[in-house]
Amino acid sequence: MASEITYAEVKFKNVSPAAVAEAPPEKKKHENHPQKYPLCLPWLISLLLFLVCIALIIAFLEESWTCCPKGWRHFQEKCYYLSNDLMSWAESEQNCTGMGSHLVVINSKAEQDFLFEELHKYSLRGVNYYIGLRAQEVGQWHWLDGTPLSETAAFWRAGEPSNVDPEKCVVIHTREMSQNNWNDVSCSNHCRICQAEAVTV
């Protein structure tokens, strides 16, 4: 006996007839956002810091200092020794030469002012201090290196030089309270000022 086939229509509430099973949503691919700085930036910063360090090292190595022997006074690129003992002009020059220096040659008002201050700053023994100026002939003043005295860098006391035969050497007279304190004197025993180049290290 043949069996009957029964058909039934099933309806679901709230489901559209065209409902189709949806596949799970695909994961979005990560978008390639542009970087806010180039990949080489850290390398460039490191290089810059390295170059700054090199520049600082070079600057430190190239920096130099000028210095003078103990007991000497420093001014600009020179060193000055103010003695406390007495010698003739010739002995004074020999003594300075023995220390690698010479009697001072004063080339500017700034240098004269410096020596004036130094001689008045300390309680030194001497009244007169030889400088490297003298006359072979009366009134013909020359420095040790042979250069004639420049009138623009001459600091004579009032009424000096005397320009007389017994007085052919020049001193700084410390009891003169003006920067114009040179005096021509006999070349007998006085203190001295030696001058040398400052050592650069």
JSON list of C-alpha atoms in Angstrom, two decimals:
[
{"chain": "A", "resi": 1, "resn": "MET", "atom": "CA", "xyz": [0.00, 0.00, 0.00]},
{"chain": "A", "resi": 2, "resn": "ALA", "atom": "CA", "xyz": [1.43, 3.31, -0.89]},
{"chain": "A", "resi": 3, "resn": "SER", "atom": "CA", "xyz": [2.03, 5.85, 1.87]},
{"chain": "A", "resi": 4, "resn": "GLU", "atom": "CA", "xyz": [0.88, 9.42, 1.61]},
{"chain": "A", "resi": 5, "resn": "ILE", "atom": "CA", "xyz": [3.31, 12.30, 1.67]},
{"chain": "A", "resi": 6, "resn": "THR", "atom": "CA", "xyz": [2.20, 15.27, 3.72]},
{"chain": "A", "resi": 7, "resn": "TYR", "atom": "CA", "xyz": [3.62, 18.70, 3.20]},
{"chain": "A", "resi": 8, "resn": "ALA", "atom": "CA", "xyz": [3.55, 21.38, 5.85]},
{"chain": "A", "resi": 9, "resn": "GLU", "atom": "CA", "xyz": [4.45, 25.05, 5.68]},
{"chain": "A", "resi": 10, "resn": "VAL", "atom": "CA", "xyz": [6.34, 26.31, 8.70]},
{"chain": "A", "resi": 11, "resn": "LYS", "atom": "CA", "xyz": [6.51, 30.03, 9.39]},
{"chain": "A", "resi": 12, "resn": "PHE", "atom": "CA", "xyz": [8.81, 31.71, 11.93]},
{"chain": "A", "resi": 13, "resn": "LYS", "atom": "CA", "xyz": [7.89, 34.98, 13.44]},
{"chain": "A", "resi": 14, "resn": "ASN", "atom": "CA", "xyz": [10.21, 38.00, 12.97]},
{"chain": "A", "resi": 15, "resn": "VAL", "atom": "CA", "xyz": [12.23, 36.33, 10.29]},
{"chain": "A", "resi": 16, "resn": "SER", "atom": "CA", "xyz": [12.07, 37.60, 6.79]},
{"chain": "A", "resi": 17, "resn": "PRO", "atom": "CA", "xyz": [11.33, 35.09, 4.19]},
{"chain": "A", "resi": 18, "resn": "ALA", "atom": "CA", "xyz": [14.52, 35.93, 2.38]},
{"chain": "A", "resi": 19, "resn": "ALA", "atom": "CA", "xyz": [16.70, 35.49, 5.41]},
{"chain": "A", "resi": 20, "resn": "VAL", "atom": "CA", "xyz": [19.95, 34.07, 4.44]},
{"chain": "A", "resi": 21, "resn": "ALA", "atom": "CA", "xyz": [22.58, 32.83, 6.79]},
{"chain": "A", "resi": 22, "resn": "GLU", "atom": "CA", "xyz": [25.24, 35.45, 6.92]},
{"chain": "A", "resi": 23, "resn": "ALA", "atom": "CA", "xyz": [28.84, 34.50, 7.03]},
{"chain": "A", "resi": 24, "resn": "PRO", "atom": "CA", "xyz": [30.84, 35.84, 9.99]},
{"chain": "A", "resi": 25, "resn": "PRO", "atom": "CA", "xyz": [32.18, 39.31, 9.21]},
{"chain": "A", "resi": 26, "resn": "GLU", "atom": "CA", "xyz": [35.70, 39.36, 7.89]},
{"chain": "A", "resi": 27, "resn": "LYS", "atom": "CA", "xyz": [38.33, 40.85, 10.10]},
{"chain": "A", "resi": 28, "resn": "LYS", "atom": "CA", "xyz": [39.35, 44.20, 8.74]},
{"chain": "A", "resi": 29, "resn": "LYS", "atom": "CA", "xyz": [42.84, 44.32, 7.49]},
{"chain": "A", "resi": 30, "resn": "HIS", "atom": "CA", "xyz": [45.07, 46.69, 9.41]},
{"chain": "A", "resi": 31, "resn": "GLU", "atom": "CA", "xyz": [45.34, 49.92, 7.52]},
{"chain": "A", "resi": 32, "resn": "ASN", "atom": "CA", "xyz": [48.87, 51.17, 6.83]},
{"chain": "A", "resi": 33, "resn": "HIS", "atom": "CA", "xyz": [48.92, 54.55, 8.57]},
{"chain": "A", "resi": 34, "resn": "PRO", "atom": "CA", "xyz": [51.84, 56.76, 7.56]},
{"chain": "A", "resi": 35, "resn": "GLN", "atom": "CA", "xyz": [54.48, 57.04, 10.39]},
{"chain": "A", "resi": 36, "resn": "LYS", "atom": "CA", "xyz": [54.75, 60.33, 12.17]},
{"chain": "A", "resi": 37, "resn": "TYR", "atom": "CA", "xyz": [58.57, 60.37, 11.85]},
{"chain": "A", "resi": 38, "resn": "PRO", "atom": "CA", "xyz": [61.02, 58.71, 9.49]},
{"chain": "A", "resi": 39, "resn": "LEU", "atom": "CA", "xyz": [62.57, 55.42, 10.52]},
{"chain": "A", "resi": 40, "resn": "CYS", "atom": "CA", "xyz": [66.05, 57.01, 10.39]},
{"chain": "A", "resi": 41, "resn": "LEU", "atom": "CA", "xyz": [65.24, 59.77, 12.92]},
{"chain": "A", "resi": 42, "resn": "PRO", "atom": "CA", "xyz": [66.71, 57.98, 15.97]},
{"chain": "A", "resi": 43, "resn": "TRP", "atom": "CA", "xyz": [69.86, 57.30, 13.96]},
{"chain": "A", "resi": 44, "resn": "LEU", "atom": "CA", "xyz": [70.10, 60.98, 12.95]},
{"chain": "A", "resi": 45, "resn": "ILE", "atom": "CA", "xyz": [69.68, 62.13, 16.56]},
{"chain": "A", "resi": 46, "resn": "SER", "atom": "CA", "xyz": [72.43, 59.75, 17.68]},
{"chain": "A", "resi": 47, "resn": "LEU", "atom": "CA", "xyz": [74.73, 61.03, 14.96]},
{"chain": "A", "resi": 48, "resn": "LEU", "atom": "CA", "xyz": [74.02, 64.63, 15.92]},
{"chain": "A", "resi": 49, "resn": "LEU", "atom": "CA", "xyz": [74.81, 63.95, 19.60]},
{"chain": "A", "resi": 50, "resn": "PHE", "atom": "CA", "xyz": [78.02, 62.19, 18.59]},
{"chain": "A", "resi": 51, "resn": "LEU", "atom": "CA", "xyz": [79.12, 65.18, 16.49]},
{"chain": "A", "resi": 52, "resn": "VAL", "atom": "CA", "xyz": [78.35, 67.60, 19.35]},
{"chain": "A", "resi": 53, "resn": "CYS", "atom": "CA", "xyz": [80.50, 65.49, 21.68]},
{"chain": "A", "resi": 54, "resn": "ILE", "atom": "CA", "xyz": [83.39, 65.51, 19.16]},
{"chain": "A", "resi": 55, "resn": "ALA", "atom": "CA", "xyz": [83.11, 69.32, 18.78]},
{"chain": "A", "resi": 56, "resn": "LEU", "atom": "CA", "xyz": [83.21, 69.80, 22.57]},
{"chain": "A", "resi": 57, "resn": "ILE", "atom": "CA", "xyz": [86.27, 67.56, 22.89]},
{"chain": "A", "resi": 58, "resn": "ILE", "atom": "CA", "xyz": [88.09, 69.47, 20.14]},
{"chain": "A", "resi": 59, "resn": "ALA", "atom": "CA", "xyz": [87.19, 72.82, 21.72]},
{"chain": "A", "resi": 60, "resn": "PHE", "atom": "CA", "xyz": [88.48, 71.59, 25.09]},
{"chain": "A", "resi": 61, "resn": "LEU", "atom": "CA", "xyz": [91.74, 70.33, 23.61]},
{"chain": "A", "resi": 62, "resn": "GLU", "atom": "CA", "xyz": [92.32, 73.54, 21.64]},
{"chain": "A", "resi": 63, "resn": "GLU", "atom": "CA", "xyz": [91.67, 75.84, 24.60]},
{"chain": "A", "resi": 64, "resn": "SER", "atom": "CA", "xyz": [94.90, 77.14, 26.04]},
{"chain": "A", "resi": 65, "resn": "TRP", "atom": "CA", "xyz": [95.96, 78.81, 29.24]},
{"chain": "A", "resi": 66, "resn": "THR", "atom": "CA", "xyz": [98.78, 81.23, 29.83]},
{"chain": "A", "resi": 67, "resn": "CYS", "atom": "CA", "xyz": [100.73, 80.99, 33.04]},
{"chain": "A", "resi": 68, "resn": "CYS", "atom": "CA", "xyz": [103.75, 82.49, 34.74]},
{"chain": "A", "resi": 69, "resn": "PRO", "atom": "CA", "xyz": [106.38, 81.12, 37.13]},
{"chain": "A", "resi": 70, "resn": "LYS", "atom": "CA", "xyz": [105.59, 81.28, 40.83]},
{"chain": "A", "resi": 71, "resn": "GLY", "atom": "CA", "xyz": [106.13, 84.78, 42.20]},
{"chain": "A", "resi": 72, "resn": "TRP", "atom": "CA", "xyz": [105.73, 86.47, 38.80]},
{"chain": "A", "resi": 73, "resn": "ARG", "atom": "CA", "xyz": [102.75, 88.66, 37.89]},
{"chain": "A", "resi": 74, "resn": "HIS", "atom": "CA", "xyz": [100.71, 87.98, 34.76]},
{"chain": "A", "resi": 75, "resn": "PHE", "atom": "CA", "xyz": [99.41, 90.68, 32.39]},
{"chain": "A", "resi": 76, "resn": "GLN", "atom": "CA", "xyz": [98.10, 89.99, 28.90]},
{"chain": "A", "resi": 77, "resn": "GLU", "atom": "CA", "xyz": [100.68, 87.66, 27.29]},
{"chain": "A", "resi": 78, "resn": "LYS", "atom": "CA", "xyz": [103.59, 88.59, 29.56]},
{"chain": "A", "resi": 79, "resn": "CYS", "atom": "CA", "xyz": [104.99, 87.76, 33.00]},
{"chain": "A", "resi": 80, "resn": "TYR", "atom": "CA", "xyz": [106.67, 90.31, 35.30]},
{"chain": "A", "resi": 81, "resn": "TYR", "atom": "CA", "xyz": [109.10, 89.81, 38.15]},
{"chain": "A", "resi": 82, "resn": "LEU", "atom": "CA", "xyz": [109.53, 92.63, 40.69]},
{"chain": "A", "resi": 83, "resn": "SER", "atom": "CA", "xyz": [112.77, 92.17, 42.62]},
{"chain": "A", "resi": 84, "resn": "ASN", "atom": "CA", "xyz": [113.48, 93.05, 46.22]},
{"chain": "A", "resi": 85, "resn": "ASP", "atom": "CA", "xyz": [117.28, 93.16, 45.91]},
{"chain": "A", "resi": 86, "resn": "LEU", "atom": "CA", "xyz": [119.54, 95.87, 44.51]},
{"chain": "A", "resi": 87, "resn": "MET", "atom": "CA", "xyz": [121.87, 95.60, 41.52]},
{"chain": "A", "resi": 88, "resn": "SER", "atom": "CA", "xyz": [123.43, 97.86, 38.92]},
{"chain": "A", "resi": 89, "resn": "TRP", "atom": "CA", "xyz": [121.66, 98.22, 35.57]},
{"chain": "A", "resi": 90, "resn": "ALA", "atom": "CA", "xyz": [124.09, 95.82, 33.84]},
{"chain": "A", "resi": 91, "resn": "GLU", "atom": "CA", "xyz": [123.80, 93.25, 36.68]},
{"chain": "A", "resi": 92, "resn": "SER", "atom": "CA", "xyz": [120.03, 93.63, 36.63]},
{"chain": "A", "resi": 93, "resn": "GLU", "atom": "CA", "xyz": [119.90, 92.83, 32.93]},
{"chain": "A", "resi": 94, "resn": "GLN", "atom": "CA", "xyz": [122.18, 89.81, 33.45]},
{"chain": "A", "resi": 95, "resn": "ASN", "atom": "CA", "xyz": [119.98, 88.61, 36.30]},
{"chain": "A", "resi": 96, "resn": "CYS", "atom": "CA", "xyz": [116.84, 88.86, 34.16]},
{"chain": "A", "resi": 97, "resn": "THR", "atom": "CA", "xyz": [118.57, 87.07, 31.27]},
{"chain": "A", "resi": 98, "resn": "GLY", "atom": "CA", "xyz": [119.53, 84.27, 33.66]},
{"chain": "A", "resi": 99, "resn": "MET", "atom": "CA", "xyz": [115.83, 83.76, 34.35]},
{"chain": "A", "resi": 100, "resn": "GLY", "atom": "CA", "xyz": [114.95, 83.61, 30.65]},
{"chain": "A", "resi": 101, "resn": "SER", "atom": "CA", "xyz": [113.71, 87.19, 30.59]},
{"chain": "A", "resi": 102, "resn": "HIS", "atom": "CA", "xyz": [114.93, 90.78, 30.17]},
{"chain": "A", "resi": 103, "resn": "LEU", "atom": "CA", "xyz": [114.39, 94.15, 31.81]},
{"chain": "A", "resi": 104, "resn": "VAL", "atom": "CA", "xyz": [110.85, 95.27, 31.04]},
{"chain": "A", "resi": 105, "resn": "VAL", "atom": "CA", "xyz": [110.09, 97.04, 27.76]},
{"chain": "A", "resi": 106, "resn": "ILE", "atom": "CA", "xyz": [106.93, 99.13, 28.19]},
{"chain": "A", "resi": 107, "resn": "ASN", "atom": "CA", "xyz": [104.96, 99.53, 24.97]},
{"chain": "A", "resi": 108, "resn": "SER", "atom": "CA", "xyz": [101.59, 100.87, 26.07]},
{"chain": "A", "resi": 109, "resn": "LYS", "atom": "CA", "xyz": [99.73, 102.90, 28.67]},
{"chain": "A", "resi": 110, "resn": "ALA", "atom": "CA", "xyz": [97.86, 99.74, 29.73]},
{"chain": "A", "resi": 111, "resn": "GLU", "atom": "CA", "xyz": [101.18, 98.05, 30.55]},
{"chain": "A", "resi": 112, "resn": "GLN", "atom": "CA", "xyz": [102.43, 101.15, 32.40]},
{"chain": "A", "resi": 113, "resn": "ASP", "atom": "CA", "xyz": [99.18, 101.32, 34.39]},
{"chain": "A", "resi": 114, "resn": "PHE", "atom": "CA", "xyz": [99.49, 97.62, 35.29]},
{"chain": "A", "resi": 115, "resn": "LEU", "atom": "CA", "xyz": [103.04, 98.10, 36.61]},
{"chain": "A", "resi": 116, "resn": "PHE", "atom": "CA", "xyz": [102.01, 101.23, 38.53]},
{"chain": "A", "resi": 117, "resn": "GLU", "atom": "CA", "xyz": [99.23, 99.26, 40.27]},
{"chain": "A", "resi": 118, "resn": "GLU", "atom": "CA", "xyz": [101.47, 96.26, 40.99]},
{"chain": "A", "resi": 119, "resn": "LEU", "atom": "CA", "xyz": [104.23, 98.39, 42.51]},
{"chain": "A", "resi": 120, "resn": "HIS", "atom": "CA", "xyz": [101.71, 100.14, 44.78]},
{"chain": "A", "resi": 121, "resn": "LYS", "atom": "CA", "xyz": [99.77, 96.99, 45.66]},
{"chain": "A", "resi": 122, "resn": "TYR", "atom": "CA", "xyz": [102.59, 95.31, 47.58]},
{"chain": "A", "resi": 123, "resn": "SER", "atom": "CA", "xyz": [104.94, 96.55, 50.25]},
{"chain": "A", "resi": 124, "resn": "LEU", "atom": "CA", "xyz": [108.10, 96.21, 48.23]},
{"chain": "A", "resi": 125, "resn": "ARG", "atom": "CA", "xyz": [111.56, 97.17, 49.39]},
{"chain": "A", "resi": 126, "resn": "GLY", "atom": "CA", "xyz": [112.59, 99.32, 46.51]},
{"chain": "A", "resi": 127, "resn": "VAL", "atom": "CA", "xyz": [111.92, 102.93, 45.65]},
{"chain": "A", "resi": 128, "resn": "ASN", "atom": "CA", "xyz": [113.33, 102.73, 42.12]},
{"chain": "A", "resi": 129, "resn": "TYR", "atom": "CA", "xyz": [112.85, 99.82, 39.68]},
{"chain": "A", "resi": 130, "resn": "TYR", "atom": "CA", "xyz": [114.96, 99.52, 36.55]},
{"chain": "A", "resi": 131, "resn": "ILE", "atom": "CA", "xyz": [113.21, 99.20, 33.22]},
{"chain": "A", "resi": 132, "resn": "GLY", "atom": "CA", "xyz": [114.90, 98.27, 29.95]},
{"chain": "A", "resi": 133, "resn": "LEU", "atom": "CA", "xyz": [115.43, 101.87, 28.78]},
{"chain": "A", "resi": 134, "resn": "ARG", "atom": "CA", "xyz": [118.76, 103.68, 28.74]},
{"chain": "A", "resi": 135, "resn": "ALA", "atom": "CA", "xyz": [120.85, 106.14, 26.77]},
{"chain": "A", "resi": 136, "resn": "GLN", "atom": "CA", "xyz": [124.20, 105.39, 25.16]},
{"chain": "A", "resi": 137, "resn": "GLU", "atom": "CA", "xyz": [124.42, 109.10, 24.41]},
{"chain": "A", "resi": 138, "resn": "VAL", "atom": "CA", "xyz": [122.80, 111.77, 26.58]},
{"chain": "A", "resi": 139, "resn": "GLY", "atom": "CA", "xyz": [119.16, 112.21, 25.65]},
{"chain": "A", "resi": 140, "resn": "GLN", "atom": "CA", "xyz": [119.10, 109.36, 23.10]},
{"chain": "A", "resi": 141, "resn": "TRP", "atom": "CA", "xyz": [116.82, 106.86, 24.82]},
{"chain": "A", "resi": 142, "resn": "HIS", "atom": "CA", "xyz": [116.62, 103.32, 23.43]},
{"chain": "A", "resi": 143, "resn": "TRP", "atom": "CA", "xyz": [115.05, 100.11, 24.66]},
{"chain": "A", "resi": 144, "resn": "LEU", "atom": "CA", "xyz": [117.11, 96.95, 25.10]},
{"chain": "A", "resi": 145, "resn": "ASP", "atom": "CA", "xyz": [116.00, 95.66, 21.71]},
{"chain": "A", "resi": 146, "resn": "GLY", "atom": "CA", "xyz": [117.43, 98.79, 20.08]},
{"chain": "A", "resi": 147, "resn": "THR", "atom": "CA", "xyz": [114.12, 100.49, 19.29]},
{"chain": "A", "resi": 148, "resn": "PRO", "atom": "CA", "xyz": [114.02, 104.19, 20.11]},
{"chain": "A", "resi": 149, "resn": "LEU", "atom": "CA", "xyz": [111.62, 105.46, 22.76]},
{"chain": "A", "resi": 150, "resn": "SER", "atom": "CA", "xyz": [108.22, 106.43, 21.34]},
{"chain": "A", "resi": 151, "resn": "GLU", "atom": "CA", "xyz": [106.98, 109.74, 22.70]},
{"chain": "A", "resi": 152, "resn": "THR", "atom": "CA", "xyz": [103.42, 108.32, 22.68]},
{"chain": "A", "resi": 153, "resn": "ALA", "atom": "CA", "xyz": [104.50, 105.62, 25.16]},
{"chain": "A", "resi": 154, "resn": "ALA", "atom": "CA", "xyz": [106.79, 107.65, 27.43]},
{"chain": "A", "resi": 155, "resn": "PHE", "atom": "CA", "xyz": [105.81, 108.16, 31.06]},
{"chain": "A", "resi": 156, "resn": "TRP", "atom": "CA", "xyz": [108.34, 110.61, 32.51]},
{"chain": "A", "resi": 157, "resn": "ARG", "atom": "CA", "xyz": [107.82, 112.37, 35.82]},
{"chain": "A", "resi": 158, "resn": "ALA", "atom": "CA", "xyz": [107.37, 116.11, 35.68]},
{"chain": "A", "resi": 159, "resn": "GLY", "atom": "CA", "xyz": [110.74, 117.73, 34.91]},
{"chain": "A", "resi": 160, "resn": "GLU", "atom": "CA", "xyz": [112.27, 114.46, 33.69]},
{"chain": "A", "resi": 161, "resn": "PRO", "atom": "CA", "xyz": [114.40, 113.29, 32.01]},
{"chain": "A", "resi": 162, "resn": "SER", "atom": "CA", "xyz": [117.27, 115.37, 33.29]},
{"chain": "A", "resi": 163, "resn": "ASN", "atom": "CA", "xyz": [119.37, 114.37, 30.24]},
{"chain": "A", "resi": 164, "resn": "VAL", "atom": "CA", "xyz": [122.69, 114.71, 32.05]},
{"chain": "A", "resi": 165, "resn": "ASP", "atom": "CA", "xyz": [125.73, 112.51, 31.56]},
{"chain": "A", "resi": 166, "resn": "PRO", "atom": "CA", "xyz": [125.66, 110.67, 34.92]},
{"chain": "A", "resi": 167, "resn": "GLU", "atom": "CA", "xyz": [122.00, 109.66, 34.47]},
{"chain": "A", "resi": 168, "resn": "LYS", "atom": "CA", "xyz": [121.72, 107.28, 31.53]},
{"chain": "A", "resi": 169, "resn": "CYS", "atom": "CA", "xyz": [119.49, 104.59, 33.02]},
{"chain": "A", "resi": 170, "resn": "VAL", "atom": "CA", "xyz": [115.74, 104.73, 33.66]},
{"chain": "A", "resi": 171, "resn": "VAL", "atom": "CA", "xyz": [113.69, 103.59, 36.65]},
{"chain": "A", "resi": 172, "resn": "ILE", "atom": "CA", "xyz": [110.07, 103.63, 37.72]},
{"chain": "A", "resi": 173, "resn": "HIS", "atom": "CA", "xyz": [109.99, 105.81, 40.83]},
{"chain": "A", "resi": 174, "resn": "THR", "atom": "CA", "xyz": [107.42, 104.20, 43.17]},
{"chain": "A", "resi": 175, "resn": "ARG", "atom": "CA", "xyz": [106.94, 107.24, 45.42]},
{"chain": "A", "resi": 176, "resn": "GLU", "atom": "CA", "xyz": [105.46, 109.12, 42.52]},
{"chain": "A", "resi": 177, "resn": "MET", "atom": "CA", "xyz": [101.68, 108.86, 42.87]},
{"chain": "A", "resi": 178, "resn": "SER", "atom": "CA", "xyz": [101.04, 109.43, 39.18]},
{"chain": "A", "resi": 179, "resn": "GLN", "atom": "CA", "xyz": [101.35, 106.85, 36.38]},
{"chain": "A", "resi": 180, "resn": "ASN", "atom": "CA", "xyz": [103.94, 109.21, 34.90]},
{"chain": "A", "resi": 181, "resn": "ASN", "atom": "CA", "xyz": [106.74, 107.98, 37.12]},
{"chain": "A", "resi": 182, "resn": "TRP", "atom": "CA", "xyz": [109.87, 107.38, 35.01]},
{"chain": "A", "resi": 183, "resn": "ASN", "atom": "CA", "xyz": [113.08, 108.98, 36.15]},
{"chain": "A", "resi": 184, "resn": "ASP", "atom": "CA", "xyz": [116.56, 108.94, 34.64]},
{"chain": "A", "resi": 185, "resn": "VAL", "atom": "CA", "xyz": [119.17, 107.99, 37.23]},
{"chain": "A", "resi": 186, "resn": "SER", "atom": "CA", "xyz": [122.77, 106.86, 37.54]},
{"chain": "A", "resi": 187, "resn": "CYS", "atom": "CA", "xyz": [123.20, 103.19, 36.65]},
{"chain": "A", "resi": 188, "resn": "SER", "atom": "CA", "xyz": [124.07, 102.21, 40.25]},
{"chain": "A", "resi": 189, "resn": "ASN", "atom": "CA", "xyz": [122.15, 99.84, 42.53]},
{"chain": "A", "resi": 190, "resn": "HIS", "atom": "CA", "xyz": [118.37, 99.71, 42.26]},
{"chain": "A", "resi": 191, "resn": "CYS", "atom": "CA", "xyz": [115.65, 97.07, 42.11]},
{"chain": "A", "resi": 192, "resn": "ARG", "atom": "CA", "xyz": [114.41, 95.79, 38.73]},
{"chain": "A", "resi": 193, "resn": "ILE", "atom": "CA", "xyz": [111.43, 94.56, 36.78]},
{"chain": "A", "resi": 194, "resn": "CYS", "atom": "CA", "xyz": [112.05, 91.55, 34.55]},
{"chain": "A", "resi": 195, "resn": "GLN", "atom": "CA", "xyz": [109.68, 90.62, 31.74]},
{"chain": "A", "resi": 196, "resn": "ALA", "atom": "CA", "xyz": [109.17, 87.30, 29.94]},
{"chain": "A", "resi": 197, "resn": "GLU", "atom": "CA", "xyz": [106.62, 85.78, 27.58]},
{"chain": "A", "resi": 198, "resn": "ALA", "atom": "CA", "xyz": [103.87, 83.88, 29.37]},
{"chain": "A", "resi": 199, "resn": "VAL", "atom": "CA", "xyz": [103.91, 80.11, 28.84]},
{"chain": "A", "resi": 200, "resn": "THR", "atom": "CA", "xyz": [100.93, 78.80, 26.87]},
{"chain": "A", "resi": 201, "resn": "VAL", "atom": "CA", "xyz": [99.68, 75.31, 27.77]}
]
